[in-house]
Amino acid sequence: LQKAAQNLKSIIPIKFHISSRTDAGVHALCNSAHLDIQRAPGKAPLHPGVLVRSLNHYLKPEPIRILSAHRVADSFHARFSARSRTYVYRLLLGCSHHSEIPVFERDLCWAPAGGQDAAGFLLGTHDFSTFRSLSSETPVKSPVRTILQAEIRPSAGLLSHHYDTGHGAPPSVWFYEGSTSLCSCFQVRRMAGALVAVGQGKLSPRHIKELLEKKDSLAFPPHAMAPPSGLFLKSVAY
């Protein structure tokens, strides 16, 4: 993005400010960013449509596309003005071996053995210290977050009509969708992993409540971390 934006001929250096970072291997169906462009004297401001087409032209080799652009007030900030983020974690159930994962689902889901339950324990405002990662920012960031929605539902997979090989029904894709007040990707992966661990019998539903009450990142069971491949940042609300 930064490199593509240098072709916009701004007379001041352009810097993108992204609404949130993602862990390596995590996907984004949609993300938000802002940038300041100052045109040369006498040059009209860039039309949002022109901006979209120009950036996408220079982004051709990259797995990223600009979907839309809007003019915003100087006070807007893509990260600090955000009110909530919605994440989707995709679980592929019904695969007894990794070779059964459809080729179009590779690196786009997690295919664990077992289901999931207990999402209701995560709803509401809690101290999520146990579910967040330790980093240089941990001491200054509040661990209190609000889970506005935690829903687990089945959905068709990518090109799922090609999955059936004649030996029974294709694997099922389940979505864990969580709308949160600005949780991190790492935190969502811990929550999704804990729910799967409950479905597998490695944790009991009450363990989710107990983990919240411990408020200690080191108390999170290391085997319960969900891999990054199934996580998608779906949207950012302002």
CSV table of C-alpha atoms in Angstrom, one decimal:
chain,number,residue,atom,x,y,z
A,1,LEU,CA,0.0,0.0,0.0
A,2,GLN,CA,2.7,2.4,1.0
A,3,LYS,CA,4.7,1.8,-2.2
A,4,ALA,CA,1.6,2.0,-4.4
A,5,ALA,CA,0.6,5.3,-2.8
A,6,GLN,CA,3.9,7.0,-3.7
A,7,ASN,CA,2.6,7.0,-7.3
A,8,LEU,CA,-0.1,9.4,-6.4
A,9,LYS,CA,2.3,12.4,-6.6
A,10,SER,CA,1.5,13.9,-3.2
A,11,ILE,CA,3.9,16.8,-2.3
A,12,ILE,CA,4.1,15.4,1.2
A,13,PRO,CA,5.2,11.8,2.1
A,14,ILE,CA,2.2,9.5,2.3
A,15,LYS,CA,1.8,7.2,5.2
A,16,PHE,CA,-1.0,4.7,5.6
A,17,HIS,CA,-2.6,4.2,9.1
A,18,ILE,CA,-4.3,0.8,9.2
A,19,SER,CA,-7.3,0.1,11.6
A,20,SER,CA,-5.6,-3.0,13.0
A,21,ARG,CA,-2.7,-5.3,12.3
A,22,THR,CA,-3.2,-9.1,11.7
A,23,ASP,CA,-1.1,-12.0,12.8
A,24,ALA,CA,1.0,-13.7,10.1
A,25,GLY,CA,-1.3,-16.1,8.3
A,26,VAL,CA,-4.5,-14.3,9.2
A,27,HIS,CA,-6.8,-13.0,6.4
A,28,ALA,CA,-8.8,-9.8,6.1
A,29,LEU,CA,-12.1,-9.8,4.1
A,30,CYS,CA,-12.1,-6.1,4.7
A,31,ASN,CA,-9.9,-3.6,6.6
A,32,SER,CA,-9.8,0.2,6.8
A,33,ALA,CA,-7.0,2.7,6.5
A,34,HIS,CA,-6.5,6.4,6.1
A,35,LEU,CA,-3.9,8.5,4.4
A,36,ASP,CA,-3.3,12.2,3.7
A,37,ILE,CA,-2.7,13.4,0.2
A,38,GLN,CA,-1.6,16.9,-0.5
A,39,ARG,CA,-1.7,17.8,-4.2
A,40,ALA,CA,0.5,20.4,-5.9
A,41,PRO,CA,-0.8,24.0,-6.0
A,42,GLY,CA,-3.5,24.3,-8.7
A,43,LYS,CA,-4.1,20.5,-8.8
A,44,ALA,CA,-7.7,19.5,-7.9
A,45,PRO,CA,-8.1,16.9,-5.1
A,46,LEU,CA,-8.2,13.3,-6.2
A,47,HIS,CA,-11.7,11.9,-6.8
A,48,PRO,CA,-12.3,8.8,-4.6
A,49,GLY,CA,-13.0,6.7,-7.7
A,50,VAL,CA,-9.7,7.8,-9.3
A,51,LEU,CA,-7.9,7.0,-6.1
A,52,VAL,CA,-9.3,3.5,-6.0
A,53,ARG,CA,-8.4,2.8,-9.6
A,54,SER,CA,-4.9,4.2,-9.3
A,55,LEU,CA,-4.0,2.3,-6.1
A,56,ASN,CA,-5.4,-1.0,-7.5
A,57,HIS,CA,-3.4,-0.5,-10.7
A,58,TYR,CA,-0.2,-0.5,-8.7
A,59,LEU,CA,-1.4,-3.2,-6.4
A,60,LYS,CA,-1.9,-5.8,-9.2
A,61,PRO,CA,0.8,-8.2,-8.1
A,62,GLU,CA,-0.3,-8.1,-4.4
A,63,PRO,CA,-3.2,-10.2,-2.8
A,64,ILE,CA,-5.0,-7.0,-1.8
A,65,ARG,CA,-7.6,-4.7,-3.4
A,66,ILE,CA,-9.0,-1.3,-2.5
A,67,LEU,CA,-12.8,-1.7,-2.4
A,68,SER,CA,-13.8,2.0,-1.8
A,69,ALA,CA,-12.5,5.4,-0.8
A,70,HIS,CA,-14.2,8.2,1.1
A,71,ARG,CA,-13.2,11.7,2.0
A,72,VAL,CA,-13.1,12.1,5.8
A,73,ALA,CA,-12.5,14.9,8.3
A,74,ASP,CA,-9.0,15.7,9.5
A,75,SER,CA,-9.9,14.4,12.9
A,76,PHE,CA,-10.6,10.9,11.6
A,77,HIS,CA,-8.1,8.1,12.4
A,78,ALA,CA,-8.5,4.6,11.0
A,79,ARG,CA,-7.3,3.0,14.2
A,80,PHE,CA,-8.4,5.3,17.0
A,81,SER,CA,-11.8,6.2,15.6
A,82,ALA,CA,-12.8,2.5,15.3
A,83,ARG,CA,-15.6,1.4,17.6
A,84,SER,CA,-15.7,-2.4,16.9
A,85,ARG,CA,-14.4,-5.1,14.7
A,86,THR,CA,-16.1,-8.3,13.5
A,87,TYR,CA,-14.0,-11.4,13.0
A,88,VAL,CA,-15.0,-14.7,11.5
A,89,TYR,CA,-13.2,-18.0,12.3
A,90,ARG,CA,-13.9,-20.8,9.8
A,91,LEU,CA,-13.9,-24.4,11.1
A,92,LEU,CA,-14.1,-27.3,8.7
A,93,LEU,CA,-15.7,-30.2,10.5
A,94,GLY,CA,-16.0,-33.8,9.2
A,95,CYS,CA,-12.4,-34.3,8.1
A,96,SER,CA,-10.6,-37.3,9.7
A,97,HIS,CA,-7.3,-36.6,7.9
A,98,HIS,CA,-5.7,-33.5,6.5
A,99,SER,CA,-5.8,-34.9,3.0
A,100,GLU,CA,-9.6,-34.6,3.1
A,101,ILE,CA,-9.4,-30.9,3.3
A,102,PRO,CA,-10.6,-29.5,-0.1
A,103,VAL,CA,-7.9,-27.8,-2.1
A,104,PHE,CA,-9.9,-24.6,-2.2
A,105,GLU,CA,-10.1,-24.5,1.6
A,106,ARG,CA,-6.4,-24.9,2.3
A,107,ASP,CA,-5.0,-22.2,4.5
A,108,LEU,CA,-8.5,-20.7,4.7
A,109,CYS,CA,-9.9,-22.7,7.6
A,110,TRP,CA,-9.1,-25.0,10.5
A,111,ALA,CA,-10.1,-28.6,10.4
A,112,PRO,CA,-9.9,-29.9,14.0
A,113,ALA,CA,-11.4,-33.1,15.3
A,114,GLY,CA,-14.6,-32.3,17.2
A,115,GLY,CA,-17.1,-29.4,17.5
A,116,GLN,CA,-17.4,-26.4,19.7
A,117,ASP,CA,-19.6,-25.0,22.4
A,118,ALA,CA,-19.7,-22.6,25.3
A,119,ALA,CA,-19.5,-19.4,23.2
A,120,GLY,CA,-22.1,-17.8,25.5
A,121,PHE,CA,-19.5,-17.5,28.3
A,122,LEU,CA,-17.6,-15.0,26.3
A,123,LEU,CA,-20.5,-12.6,25.7
A,124,GLY,CA,-20.5,-9.3,27.5
A,125,THR,CA,-17.8,-7.1,29.1
A,126,HIS,CA,-15.0,-9.0,30.8
A,127,ASP,CA,-11.3,-8.7,31.7
A,128,PHE,CA,-9.8,-10.8,28.9
A,129,SER,CA,-6.2,-10.9,30.4
A,130,THR,CA,-6.1,-14.7,30.0
A,131,PHE,CA,-7.0,-14.5,26.3
A,132,ARG,CA,-4.5,-11.8,25.2
A,133,SER,CA,-0.9,-12.1,24.3
A,134,LEU,CA,2.0,-10.7,26.2
A,135,SER,CA,3.7,-7.8,24.4
A,136,SER,CA,5.4,-4.5,25.0
A,137,GLU,CA,1.9,-2.9,24.8
A,138,THR,CA,0.3,-5.2,27.3
A,139,PRO,CA,0.9,-3.2,30.4
A,140,VAL,CA,-0.6,0.0,29.0
A,141,LYS,CA,-3.6,-1.5,27.2
A,142,SER,CA,-6.7,-2.2,29.1
A,143,PRO,CA,-7.6,-5.9,29.1
A,144,VAL,CA,-11.4,-5.1,29.4
A,145,ARG,CA,-13.2,-5.8,26.2
A,146,THR,CA,-16.8,-6.3,25.2
A,147,ILE,CA,-18.0,-9.2,23.0
A,148,LEU,CA,-21.2,-8.0,21.4
A,149,GLN,CA,-21.9,-11.2,19.5
A,150,ALA,CA,-20.6,-14.7,19.5
A,151,GLU,CA,-22.4,-16.9,17.0
A,152,ILE,CA,-21.6,-20.4,15.7
A,153,ARG,CA,-23.4,-21.4,12.6
A,154,PRO,CA,-23.0,-23.7,9.5
A,155,SER,CA,-22.3,-22.3,6.1
A,156,ALA,CA,-21.4,-23.6,2.7
A,157,GLY,CA,-17.7,-23.8,2.0
A,158,LEU,CA,-15.9,-22.4,-1.0
A,159,LEU,CA,-17.0,-24.4,-4.1
A,160,SER,CA,-18.6,-26.9,-1.8
A,161,HIS,CA,-20.8,-28.3,-4.6
A,162,HIS,CA,-17.6,-29.9,-5.9
A,163,TYR,CA,-16.6,-31.5,-2.6
A,164,ASP,CA,-18.9,-34.6,-2.7
A,165,THR,CA,-16.9,-37.5,-4.1
A,166,GLY,CA,-19.9,-39.9,-4.0
A,167,HIS,CA,-18.8,-41.4,-0.7
A,168,GLY,CA,-21.1,-39.3,1.5
A,169,ALA,CA,-21.7,-35.7,2.4
A,170,PRO,CA,-18.8,-33.2,2.1
A,171,PRO,CA,-17.2,-31.7,5.2
A,172,SER,CA,-19.2,-28.9,6.9
A,173,VAL,CA,-17.9,-25.4,7.3
A,174,TRP,CA,-18.9,-23.7,10.5
A,175,PHE,CA,-18.5,-20.0,11.2
A,176,TYR,CA,-17.6,-18.6,14.6
A,177,GLU,CA,-18.5,-15.0,14.2
A,178,GLY,CA,-17.6,-12.5,17.0
A,179,SER,CA,-18.3,-8.8,17.0
A,180,THR,CA,-16.1,-7.2,19.5
A,181,SER,CA,-15.0,-3.8,20.9
A,182,LEU,CA,-11.5,-4.0,19.4
A,183,CYS,CA,-10.1,-7.3,20.4
A,184,SER,CA,-6.8,-8.4,18.8
A,185,CYS,CA,-6.4,-11.2,16.3
A,186,PHE,CA,-4.4,-13.1,18.9
A,187,GLN,CA,-7.2,-12.8,21.4
A,188,VAL,CA,-9.8,-14.1,18.9
A,189,ARG,CA,-7.6,-17.1,18.1
A,190,ARG,CA,-7.4,-18.0,21.8
A,191,MET,CA,-11.2,-17.7,22.1
A,192,ALA,CA,-11.9,-19.8,19.0
A,193,GLY,CA,-9.3,-22.4,20.1
A,194,ALA,CA,-10.9,-22.6,23.6
A,195,LEU,CA,-14.3,-23.2,22.1
A,196,VAL,CA,-13.0,-26.0,19.9
A,197,ALA,CA,-11.2,-27.5,23.0
A,198,VAL,CA,-14.6,-27.6,24.7
A,199,GLY,CA,-16.1,-29.5,21.8
A,200,GLN,CA,-13.2,-31.9,21.8
A,201,GLY,CA,-13.7,-32.6,25.5
A,202,LYS,CA,-10.2,-31.2,26.3
A,203,LEU,CA,-11.9,-28.4,28.3
A,204,SER,CA,-15.3,-28.2,29.9
A,205,PRO,CA,-17.7,-25.3,29.4
A,206,ARG,CA,-17.0,-24.1,32.9
A,207,HIS,CA,-13.3,-23.8,32.1
A,208,ILE,CA,-14.1,-20.9,29.8
A,209,LYS,CA,-15.5,-19.0,32.8
A,210,GLU,CA,-12.6,-20.0,35.0
A,211,LEU,CA,-10.1,-18.8,32.4
A,212,LEU,CA,-11.8,-15.4,32.4
A,213,GLU,CA,-11.8,-15.2,36.2
A,214,LYS,CA,-8.0,-16.0,36.4
A,215,LYS,CA,-7.1,-12.8,34.4
A,216,ASP,CA,-3.6,-14.3,33.7
A,217,SER,CA,-2.3,-14.8,30.1
A,218,LEU,CA,0.0,-17.5,31.3
A,219,ALA,CA,-3.0,-19.5,32.5
A,220,PHE,CA,-4.3,-20.1,29.0
A,221,PRO,CA,-3.6,-23.8,28.0
A,222,PRO,CA,-1.0,-23.7,25.1
A,223,HIS,CA,-2.7,-26.6,23.3
A,224,ALA,CA,-5.9,-24.5,22.8
A,225,MET,CA,-4.5,-21.8,20.5
A,226,ALA,CA,-6.3,-21.9,17.1
A,227,PRO,CA,-4.1,-21.5,14.1
A,228,PRO,CA,-4.1,-18.3,12.1
A,229,SER,CA,-5.3,-19.8,8.8
A,230,GLY,CA,-9.0,-19.9,9.8
A,231,LEU,CA,-9.3,-16.3,11.0
A,232,PHE,CA,-10.7,-13.5,9.0
A,233,LEU,CA,-11.1,-9.8,9.9
A,234,LYS,CA,-14.6,-9.2,8.4
A,235,SER,CA,-15.3,-5.6,9.0
A,236,VAL,CA,-14.4,-2.5,11.1
A,237,ALA,CA,-17.2,-0.2,12.4
A,238,TYR,CA,-16.9,3.5,13.1
